CSV table of C-alpha atoms in Angstrom, one decimal:
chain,number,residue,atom,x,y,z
H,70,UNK,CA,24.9,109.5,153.4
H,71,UNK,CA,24.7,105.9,153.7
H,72,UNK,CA,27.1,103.2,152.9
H,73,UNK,CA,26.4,99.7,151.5
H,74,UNK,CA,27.8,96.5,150.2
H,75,UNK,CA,26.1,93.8,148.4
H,76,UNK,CA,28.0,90.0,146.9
H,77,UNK,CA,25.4,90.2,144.5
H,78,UNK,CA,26.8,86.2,143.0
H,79,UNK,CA,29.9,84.4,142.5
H,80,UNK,CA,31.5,85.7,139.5
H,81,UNK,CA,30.0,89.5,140.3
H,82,UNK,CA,32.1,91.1,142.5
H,83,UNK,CA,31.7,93.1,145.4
H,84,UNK,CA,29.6,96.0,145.0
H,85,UNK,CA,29.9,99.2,147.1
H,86,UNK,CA,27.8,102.1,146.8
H,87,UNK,CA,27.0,105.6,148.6
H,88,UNK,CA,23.5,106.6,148.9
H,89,UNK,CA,22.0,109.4,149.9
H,90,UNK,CA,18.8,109.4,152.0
H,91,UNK,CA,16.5,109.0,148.8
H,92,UNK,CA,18.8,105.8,147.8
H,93,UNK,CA,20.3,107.9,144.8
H,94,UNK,CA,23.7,106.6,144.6
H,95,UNK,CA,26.6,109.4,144.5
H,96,UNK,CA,29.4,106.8,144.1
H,97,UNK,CA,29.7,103.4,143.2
H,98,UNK,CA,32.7,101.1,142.8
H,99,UNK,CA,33.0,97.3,142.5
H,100,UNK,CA,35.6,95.3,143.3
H,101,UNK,CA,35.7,92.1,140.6
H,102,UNK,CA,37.0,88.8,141.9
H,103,UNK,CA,40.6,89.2,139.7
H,104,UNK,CA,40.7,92.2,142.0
H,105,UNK,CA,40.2,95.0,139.4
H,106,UNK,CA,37.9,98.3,139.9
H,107,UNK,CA,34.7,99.4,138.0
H,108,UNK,CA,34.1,102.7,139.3
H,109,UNK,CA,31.5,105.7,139.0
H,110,UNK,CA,34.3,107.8,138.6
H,111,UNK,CA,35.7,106.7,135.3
H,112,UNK,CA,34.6,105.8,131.9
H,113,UNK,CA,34.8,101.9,132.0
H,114,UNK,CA,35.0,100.4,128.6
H,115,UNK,CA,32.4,97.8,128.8
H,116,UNK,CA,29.9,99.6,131.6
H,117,UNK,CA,30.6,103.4,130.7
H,118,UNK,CA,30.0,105.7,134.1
H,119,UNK,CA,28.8,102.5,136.3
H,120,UNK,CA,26.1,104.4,138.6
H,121,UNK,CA,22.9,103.1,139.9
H,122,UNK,CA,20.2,104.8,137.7
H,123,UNK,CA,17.1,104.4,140.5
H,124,UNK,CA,17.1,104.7,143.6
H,125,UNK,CA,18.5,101.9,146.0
H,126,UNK,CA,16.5,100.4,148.5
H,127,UNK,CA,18.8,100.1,151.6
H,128,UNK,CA,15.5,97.7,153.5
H,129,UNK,CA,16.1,95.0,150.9
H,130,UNK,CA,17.8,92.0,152.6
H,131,UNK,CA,21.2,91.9,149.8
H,132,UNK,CA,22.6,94.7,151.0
H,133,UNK,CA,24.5,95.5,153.9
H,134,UNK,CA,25.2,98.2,155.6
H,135,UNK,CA,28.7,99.2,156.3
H,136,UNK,CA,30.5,102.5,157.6
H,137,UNK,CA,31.6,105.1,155.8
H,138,UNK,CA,35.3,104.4,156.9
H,139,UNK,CA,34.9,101.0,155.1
H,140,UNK,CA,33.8,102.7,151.7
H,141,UNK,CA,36.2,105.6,152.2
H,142,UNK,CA,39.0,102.8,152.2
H,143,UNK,CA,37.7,100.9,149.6
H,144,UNK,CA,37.3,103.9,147.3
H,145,UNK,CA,41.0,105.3,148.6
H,146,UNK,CA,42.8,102.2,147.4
H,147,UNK,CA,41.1,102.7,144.1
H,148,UNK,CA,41.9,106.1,143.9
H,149,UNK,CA,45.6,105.5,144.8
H,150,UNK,CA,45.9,103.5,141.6
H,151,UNK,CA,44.7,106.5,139.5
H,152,UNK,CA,47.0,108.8,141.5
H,153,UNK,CA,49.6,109.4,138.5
H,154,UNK,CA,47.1,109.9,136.1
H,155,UNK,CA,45.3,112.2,138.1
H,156,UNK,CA,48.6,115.0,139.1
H,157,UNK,CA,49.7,114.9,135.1
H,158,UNK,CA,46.2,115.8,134.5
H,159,UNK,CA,45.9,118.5,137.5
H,160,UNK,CA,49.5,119.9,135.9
H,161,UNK,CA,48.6,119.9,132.3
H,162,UNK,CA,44.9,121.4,133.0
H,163,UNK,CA,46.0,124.3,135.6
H,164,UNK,CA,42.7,126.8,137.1
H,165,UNK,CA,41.7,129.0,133.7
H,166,UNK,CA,42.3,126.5,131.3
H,167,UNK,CA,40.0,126.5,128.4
H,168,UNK,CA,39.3,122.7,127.7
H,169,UNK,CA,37.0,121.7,124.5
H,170,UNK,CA,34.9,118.5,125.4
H,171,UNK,CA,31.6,116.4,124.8
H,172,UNK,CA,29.0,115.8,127.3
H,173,UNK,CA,29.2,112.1,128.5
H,174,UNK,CA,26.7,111.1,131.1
H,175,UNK,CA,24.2,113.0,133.9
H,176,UNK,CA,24.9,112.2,137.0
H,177,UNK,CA,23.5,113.5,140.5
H,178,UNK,CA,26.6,115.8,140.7
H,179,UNK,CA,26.2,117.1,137.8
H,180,UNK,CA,27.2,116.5,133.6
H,181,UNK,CA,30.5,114.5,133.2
H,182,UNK,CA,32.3,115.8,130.2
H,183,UNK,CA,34.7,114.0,128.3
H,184,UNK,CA,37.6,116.4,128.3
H,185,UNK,CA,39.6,115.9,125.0
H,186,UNK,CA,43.6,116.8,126.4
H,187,UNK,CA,44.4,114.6,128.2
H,188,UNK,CA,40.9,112.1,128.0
H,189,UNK,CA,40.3,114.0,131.4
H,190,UNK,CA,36.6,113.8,133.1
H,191,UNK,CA,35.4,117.1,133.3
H,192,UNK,CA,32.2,118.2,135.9
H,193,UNK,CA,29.9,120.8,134.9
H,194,UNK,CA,27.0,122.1,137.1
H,195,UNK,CA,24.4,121.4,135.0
H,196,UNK,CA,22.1,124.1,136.5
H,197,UNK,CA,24.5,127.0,135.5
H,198,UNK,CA,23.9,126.3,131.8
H,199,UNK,CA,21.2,124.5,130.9
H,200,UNK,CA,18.7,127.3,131.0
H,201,UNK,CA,20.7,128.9,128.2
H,202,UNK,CA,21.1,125.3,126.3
H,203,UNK,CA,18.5,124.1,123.7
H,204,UNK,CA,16.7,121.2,125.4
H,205,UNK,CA,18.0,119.0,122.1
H,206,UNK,CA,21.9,119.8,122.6
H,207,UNK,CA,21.2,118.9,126.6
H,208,UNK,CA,22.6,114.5,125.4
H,209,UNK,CA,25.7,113.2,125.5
H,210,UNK,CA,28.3,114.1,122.9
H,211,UNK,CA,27.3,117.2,122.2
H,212,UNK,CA,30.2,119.2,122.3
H,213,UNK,CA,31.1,121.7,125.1
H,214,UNK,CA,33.7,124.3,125.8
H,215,UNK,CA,34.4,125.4,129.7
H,216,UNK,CA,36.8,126.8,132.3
H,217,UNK,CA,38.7,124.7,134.2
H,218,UNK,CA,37.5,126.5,137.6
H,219,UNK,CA,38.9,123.7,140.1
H,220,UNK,CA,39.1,120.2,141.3
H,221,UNK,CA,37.2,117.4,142.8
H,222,UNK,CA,39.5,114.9,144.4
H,223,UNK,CA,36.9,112.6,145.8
H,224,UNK,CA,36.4,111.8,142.4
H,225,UNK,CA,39.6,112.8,140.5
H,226,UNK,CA,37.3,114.9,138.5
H,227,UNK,CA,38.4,118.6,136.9
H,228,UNK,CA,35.5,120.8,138.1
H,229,UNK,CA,34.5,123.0,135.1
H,230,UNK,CA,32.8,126.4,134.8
H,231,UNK,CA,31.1,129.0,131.9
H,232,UNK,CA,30.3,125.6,130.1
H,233,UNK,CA,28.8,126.1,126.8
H,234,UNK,CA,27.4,123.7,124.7
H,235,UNK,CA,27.3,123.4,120.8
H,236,UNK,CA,24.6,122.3,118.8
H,237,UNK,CA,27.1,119.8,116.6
H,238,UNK,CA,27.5,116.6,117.8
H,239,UNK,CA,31.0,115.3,118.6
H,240,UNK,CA,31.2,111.7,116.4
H,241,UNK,CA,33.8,109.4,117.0
């Protein structure tokens, strides 16, 4: 993995992202100026799961590169202000939980689903359902039930397993 920053303009924040030797980003966060986060890792209201769609190219001369111990500690302070959030969620959403859902966004990882209890993030691998999935349900909000099989704590994500999804779409 690679590491980068970019100070894209006044006004924009700093933007940090993790890229993987392709340029597809894995995590992204951005640090605005009143000192606030937009992260990959959480449903923002105004730029959803904020993620790089194409690949990053790590030659051009905005970005610099940094270590991976300065975007570890720029992602761990984030994460430390979600740190509350994230145990009531581990507690109420123990391993073998059944949790209903709705598919929000594809990412490298894998499908984030918006866990209902709770407004958790859930992660599916995509690969272990999909085959059994009409291609049309495979869009966000289509509903989804699942396993809670674990947890991701890079990302403060519930991992999910035996995800199935349903051909009605969740509206609201």
């Amino acid at each position: 993995m690679k590491y980068l920053k970019d100070c894209p303009e006044p006004g924009m924040g700093t933007w940090y992202f993790e890229i993987d030797s392709d340029g597809v980003a894995y995590r992204q966060i951005v640090i605005q100026d009143d000192g606030t986060y937009i992260a990959s890792n959480r449903k923002h209201e105004q730029y959803h799961f904020l993620l790089a769609e194409k690949a990053i190219d790590d030659t051009e001369p905005y970005y610099t590169q940094i270590t991976k111990k300065e975007f570890e500690e720029v992602w761990s302070n984030y994460l430390h202000t979600l740190n509350q959030e994230w145990h009531q969620i581990k507690n109420a959403l123990p391993v073998g939980t059944k949790v209903k859902g709705y598919i929000e966004v594809f990412f490298p990882h894998g499908t984030l689903i918006h866990i209902f209890q709770h407004h958790a993030v859930g992660l599916s691998d995509t690969r272990t359902y999909e085959e059994k999935t009409p291609s049309e349900w495979m869009y966000p909000k289509h509903e989804v039930t699942a396993i809670v099989k674990g947890y991701d704590e890079v990302n403060q994500w519930v991992i999910l397993d035996q995800t199935q999804v349903f051909k009605n779409q969740f509206v609201g």
